[in-house]
PDB file of C-alpha atoms in Angstrom:
ATOM      1  CA  UNK A   1     199.694  42.925 131.065  1.00 60.00           C
ATOM      2  CA  UNK A   2     199.955  39.279 129.714  1.00 69.00           C
ATOM      3  CA  UNK A   3     202.851  38.575 131.676  1.00 73.00           C
ATOM      4  CA  UNK A   4     201.908  36.594 135.169  1.00 75.00           C
ATOM      5  CA  UNK A   5     205.101  37.778 137.254  1.00 81.00           C
ATOM      6  CA  UNK A   6     205.196  36.464 140.923  1.00 87.00           C
ATOM      7  CA  UNK A   7     206.599  39.309 143.504  1.00 92.00           C
ATOM      8  CA  UNK A   8     206.204  39.310 147.212  1.00 95.00           C
ATOM      9  CA  UNK A   9     207.717  41.917 149.647  1.00 97.00           C
ATOM     10  CA  UNK A  10     207.671  42.911 153.192  1.00 98.00           C
ATOM     11  CA  UNK A  11     208.538  46.366 154.827  1.00 98.00           C
ATOM     12  CA  UNK A  12     209.158  47.275 158.518  1.00 97.00           C
ATOM     13  CA  UNK A  13     209.097  50.965 157.735  1.00 97.00           C
ATOM     14  CA  UNK A  14     212.828  51.359 157.499  1.00 98.00           C
ATOM     15  CA  UNK A  15     213.619  48.354 155.313  1.00 98.00           C
ATOM     16  CA  UNK A  16     212.136  46.792 152.314  1.00 98.00           C
ATOM     17  CA  UNK A  17     212.912  43.277 151.126  1.00 98.00           C
ATOM     18  CA  UNK A  18     211.692  42.176 147.704  1.00 97.00           C
ATOM     19  CA  UNK A  19     211.447  38.474 146.439  1.00 96.00           C
ATOM     20  CA  UNK A  20     211.431  37.993 142.642  1.00 93.00           C
ATOM     21  CA  UNK A  21     210.215  34.462 141.821  1.00 91.00           C
ATOM     22  CA  UNK A  22     210.528  34.814 138.227  1.00 88.00           C
ATOM     23  CA  UNK A  23     213.823  37.104 137.866  1.00 91.00           C
ATOM     24  CA  UNK A  24     214.067  36.290 134.116  1.00 89.00           C
ATOM     25  CA  UNK A  25     210.820  38.693 133.852  1.00 84.00           C
ATOM     26  CA  UNK A  26     212.335  42.345 133.270  1.00 82.00           C
ATOM     27  CA  UNK A  27     210.930  45.675 134.153  1.00 75.00           C
ATOM     28  CA  UNK A  28     209.749  46.337 130.685  1.00 67.00           C
ATOM     29  CA  UNK A  29     208.670  43.109 129.151  1.00 67.00           C
ATOM     30  CA  UNK A  30     205.026  43.229 128.881  1.00 73.00           C
ATOM     31  CA  UNK A  31     203.192  44.469 125.394  1.00 77.00           C
ATOM     32  CA  UNK A  32     201.497  47.011 127.445  1.00 77.00           C
ATOM     33  CA  UNK A  33     204.942  48.346 128.719  1.00 76.00           C
ATOM     34  CA  UNK A  34     206.517  48.259 125.107  1.00 77.00           C
ATOM     35  CA  UNK A  35     203.489  49.547 123.709  1.00 81.00           C
ATOM     36  CA  UNK A  36     202.176  52.221 126.017  1.00 80.00           C
ATOM     37  CA  UNK A  37     204.850  54.015 127.476  1.00 80.00           C
ATOM     38  CA  UNK A  38     206.855  56.284 124.675  1.00 84.00           C
ATOM     39  CA  UNK A  39     209.372  57.293 127.095  1.00 86.00           C
ATOM     40  CA  UNK A  40     210.738  53.782 126.522  1.00 85.00           C
ATOM     41  CA  UNK A  41     211.794  54.289 123.068  1.00 88.00           C
ATOM     42  CA  UNK A  42     213.597  57.491 124.149  1.00 92.00           C
ATOM     43  CA  UNK A  43     215.278  55.821 127.063  1.00 91.00           C
ATOM     44  CA  UNK A  44     216.405  53.127 124.729  1.00 91.00           C
ATOM     45  CA  UNK A  45     218.051  55.220 122.496  1.00 95.00           C
ATOM     46  CA  UNK A  46     219.384  56.853 125.205  1.00 96.00           C
ATOM     47  CA  UNK A  47     220.728  53.633 126.138  1.00 95.00           C
ATOM     48  CA  UNK A  48     222.213  52.918 123.173  1.00 97.00           C
ATOM     49  CA  UNK A  49     224.067  56.547 123.007  1.00 98.00           C
ATOM     50  CA  UNK A  50     225.771  55.957 126.549  1.00 97.00           C
ATOM     51  CA  UNK A  51     223.457  58.878 128.308  1.00 97.00           C
ATOM     52  CA  UNK A  52     221.704  57.066 130.877  1.00 96.00           C
ATOM     53  CA  UNK A  53     222.848  56.934 134.694  1.00 95.00           C
ATOM     54  CA  UNK A  54     223.364  53.577 136.313  1.00 93.00           C
ATOM     55  CA  UNK A  55     220.040  54.174 138.110  1.00 92.00           C
ATOM     56  CA  UNK A  56     218.118  55.064 135.235  1.00 92.00           C
ATOM     57  CA  UNK A  57     219.365  52.089 133.462  1.00 92.00           C
ATOM     58  CA  UNK A  58     217.756  49.916 136.364  1.00 90.00           C
ATOM     59  CA  UNK A  59     214.147  50.237 134.622  1.00 86.00           C
ATOM     60  CA  UNK A  60     215.538  48.796 131.465  1.00 88.00           C
ATOM     61  CA  UNK A  61     217.132  45.712 132.877  1.00 89.00           C
ATOM     62  CA  UNK A  62     216.303  42.474 131.260  1.00 87.00           C
ATOM     63  CA  UNK A  63     216.324  40.815 134.599  1.00 92.00           C
ATOM     64  CA  UNK A  64     215.392  41.806 138.066  1.00 93.00           C
ATOM     65  CA  UNK A  65     217.457  40.046 140.901  1.00 95.00           C
ATOM     66  CA  UNK A  66     216.152  37.167 143.236  1.00 95.00           C
ATOM     67  CA  UNK A  67     216.338  39.371 146.356  1.00 97.00           C
ATOM     68  CA  UNK A  68     216.069  43.056 146.825  1.00 98.00           C
ATOM     69  CA  UNK A  69     216.907  44.831 149.899  1.00 98.00           C
ATOM     70  CA  UNK A  70     216.380  48.650 150.075  1.00 98.00           C
ATOM     71  CA  UNK A  71     217.210  51.074 153.298  1.00 98.00           C
ATOM     72  CA  UNK A  72     214.450  53.427 152.965  1.00 98.00           C
ATOM     73  CA  UNK A  73     215.749  55.972 154.841  1.00 98.00           C
ATOM     74  CA  UNK A  74     218.850  56.204 152.989  1.00 98.00           C
ATOM     75  CA  UNK A  75     217.545  55.094 149.649  1.00 98.00           C
ATOM     76  CA  UNK A  76     213.891  56.089 149.314  1.00 97.00           C
ATOM     77  CA  UNK A  77     213.719  55.955 145.547  1.00 95.00           C
ATOM     78  CA  UNK A  78     215.312  52.017 145.976  1.00 96.00           C
ATOM     79  CA  UNK A  79     218.193  52.470 143.818  1.00 95.00           C
ATOM     80  CA  UNK A  80     221.057  50.700 145.802  1.00 97.00           C
ATOM     81  CA  UNK A  81     219.876  47.092 146.168  1.00 97.00           C
ATOM     82  CA  UNK A  82     221.816  45.656 149.518  1.00 98.00           C
ATOM     83  CA  UNK A  83     220.709  41.860 149.422  1.00 98.00           C
ATOM     84  CA  UNK A  84     223.902  40.796 148.267  1.00 98.00           C
ATOM     85  CA  UNK A  85     225.973  42.981 150.992  1.00 98.00           C
ATOM     86  CA  UNK A  86     226.941  40.686 154.005  1.00 98.00           C
ATOM     87  CA  UNK A  87     226.981  44.164 156.163  1.00 98.00           C
ATOM     88  CA  UNK A  88     223.222  43.634 156.052  1.00 98.00           C
ATOM     89  CA  UNK A  89     222.705  39.735 155.785  1.00 98.00           C
ATOM     90  CA  UNK A  90     221.011  39.719 159.297  1.00 98.00           C
ATOM     91  CA  UNK A  91     218.209  42.297 158.199  1.00 98.00           C
ATOM     92  CA  UNK A  92     217.700  40.317 155.001  1.00 98.00           C
ATOM     93  CA  UNK A  93     217.307  37.334 156.830  1.00 98.00           C
ATOM     94  CA  UNK A  94     214.726  38.720 159.474  1.00 98.00           C
ATOM     95  CA  UNK A  95     212.832  39.928 157.000  1.00 98.00           C
ATOM     96  CA  UNK A  96     213.013  37.019 154.381  1.00 97.00           C
ATOM     97  CA  UNK A  97     211.645  34.948 157.161  1.00 97.00           C
ATOM     98  CA  UNK A  98     208.958  37.226 158.010  1.00 97.00           C
ATOM     99  CA  UNK A  99     207.767  37.228 154.810  1.00 96.00           C
ATOM    100  CA  UNK A 100     207.757  33.054 154.589  1.00 94.00           C
ATOM    101  CA  UNK A 101     205.634  33.439 157.640  1.00 95.00           C
ATOM    102  CA  UNK A 102     203.385  35.653 155.917  1.00 94.00           C
ATOM    103  CA  UNK A 103     203.133  33.191 153.143  1.00 93.00           C
ATOM    104  CA  UNK A 104     202.484  30.496 155.430  1.00 92.00           C
ATOM    105  CA  UNK A 105     199.930  32.186 157.434  1.00 93.00           C
ATOM    106  CA  UNK A 106     198.083  33.713 154.365  1.00 93.00           C
ATOM    107  CA  UNK A 107     198.027  30.495 152.493  1.00 91.00           C
ATOM    108  CA  UNK A 108     199.347  32.470 149.721  1.00 91.00           C
ATOM    109  CA  UNK A 109     198.946  30.211 146.604  1.00 82.00           C
ATOM    110  CA  UNK A 110     200.563  32.449 144.373  1.00 76.00           C
ATOM    111  CA  UNK A 111     203.483  30.635 143.085  1.00 69.00           C
ATOM    112  CA  UNK A 112     201.316  27.576 142.524  1.00 67.00           C
ATOM    113  CA  UNK A 113     198.838  29.351 140.620  1.00 63.00           C
ATOM    114  CA  UNK A 114     201.467  30.907 138.319  1.00 58.00           C
ATOM    115  CA  UNK A 115     203.021  27.510 137.775  1.00 57.00           C
ATOM    116  CA  UNK A 116     199.648  26.057 136.761  1.00 56.00           C
ATOM    117  CA  UNK A 117     198.945  28.548 134.184  1.00 56.00           C
ATOM    118  CA  UNK A 118     200.733  31.664 134.627  1.00 50.00           C
ATOM    119  CA  UNK A 119     202.727  32.693 131.602  1.00 45.00           C
ATOM    120  CA  UNK A 120     206.638  33.596 131.886  1.00 41.00           C
ATOM    121  CA  UNK A 121     208.868  34.382 129.644  1.00 38.00           C
TER     122      UNK A 121
END
C-alpha cells in the first residue's frame, strides 16, 4: 500500500515480541485496506451497533501499541498483548534485546529509510 509502516519482531517458538515504530498507523489505514476489504464496512457497522467482541475490535484499532508480546502456546491468535504485564517483563526484555542485536548484526536500516522517505500518517 501507500503507507510505509515500520514493524520488527522476534519469536522464540513460544513467545512473540513485536515492536511498532509508528504506532499511530492503525491496522486499517491504507487506501488498499479501506477499498479492497469489503468486510471492513460490515465490521464498522457492527462496531457502531456494539456487536463486536473485544478481539474483533482489535483489527479496527486506530493505533497499535508500541510493543506487543504474545504467549503463542496459550494465545496462538495473538489476542492478549502481555507487553505491559509485569509478570512477563523478563521475557519481553530478553526478546527486545534479541531484536536489538538482530537489528545491529544485520545492519537493518528500515527505520532510517522510513524517516528519509516513507509516508506516515
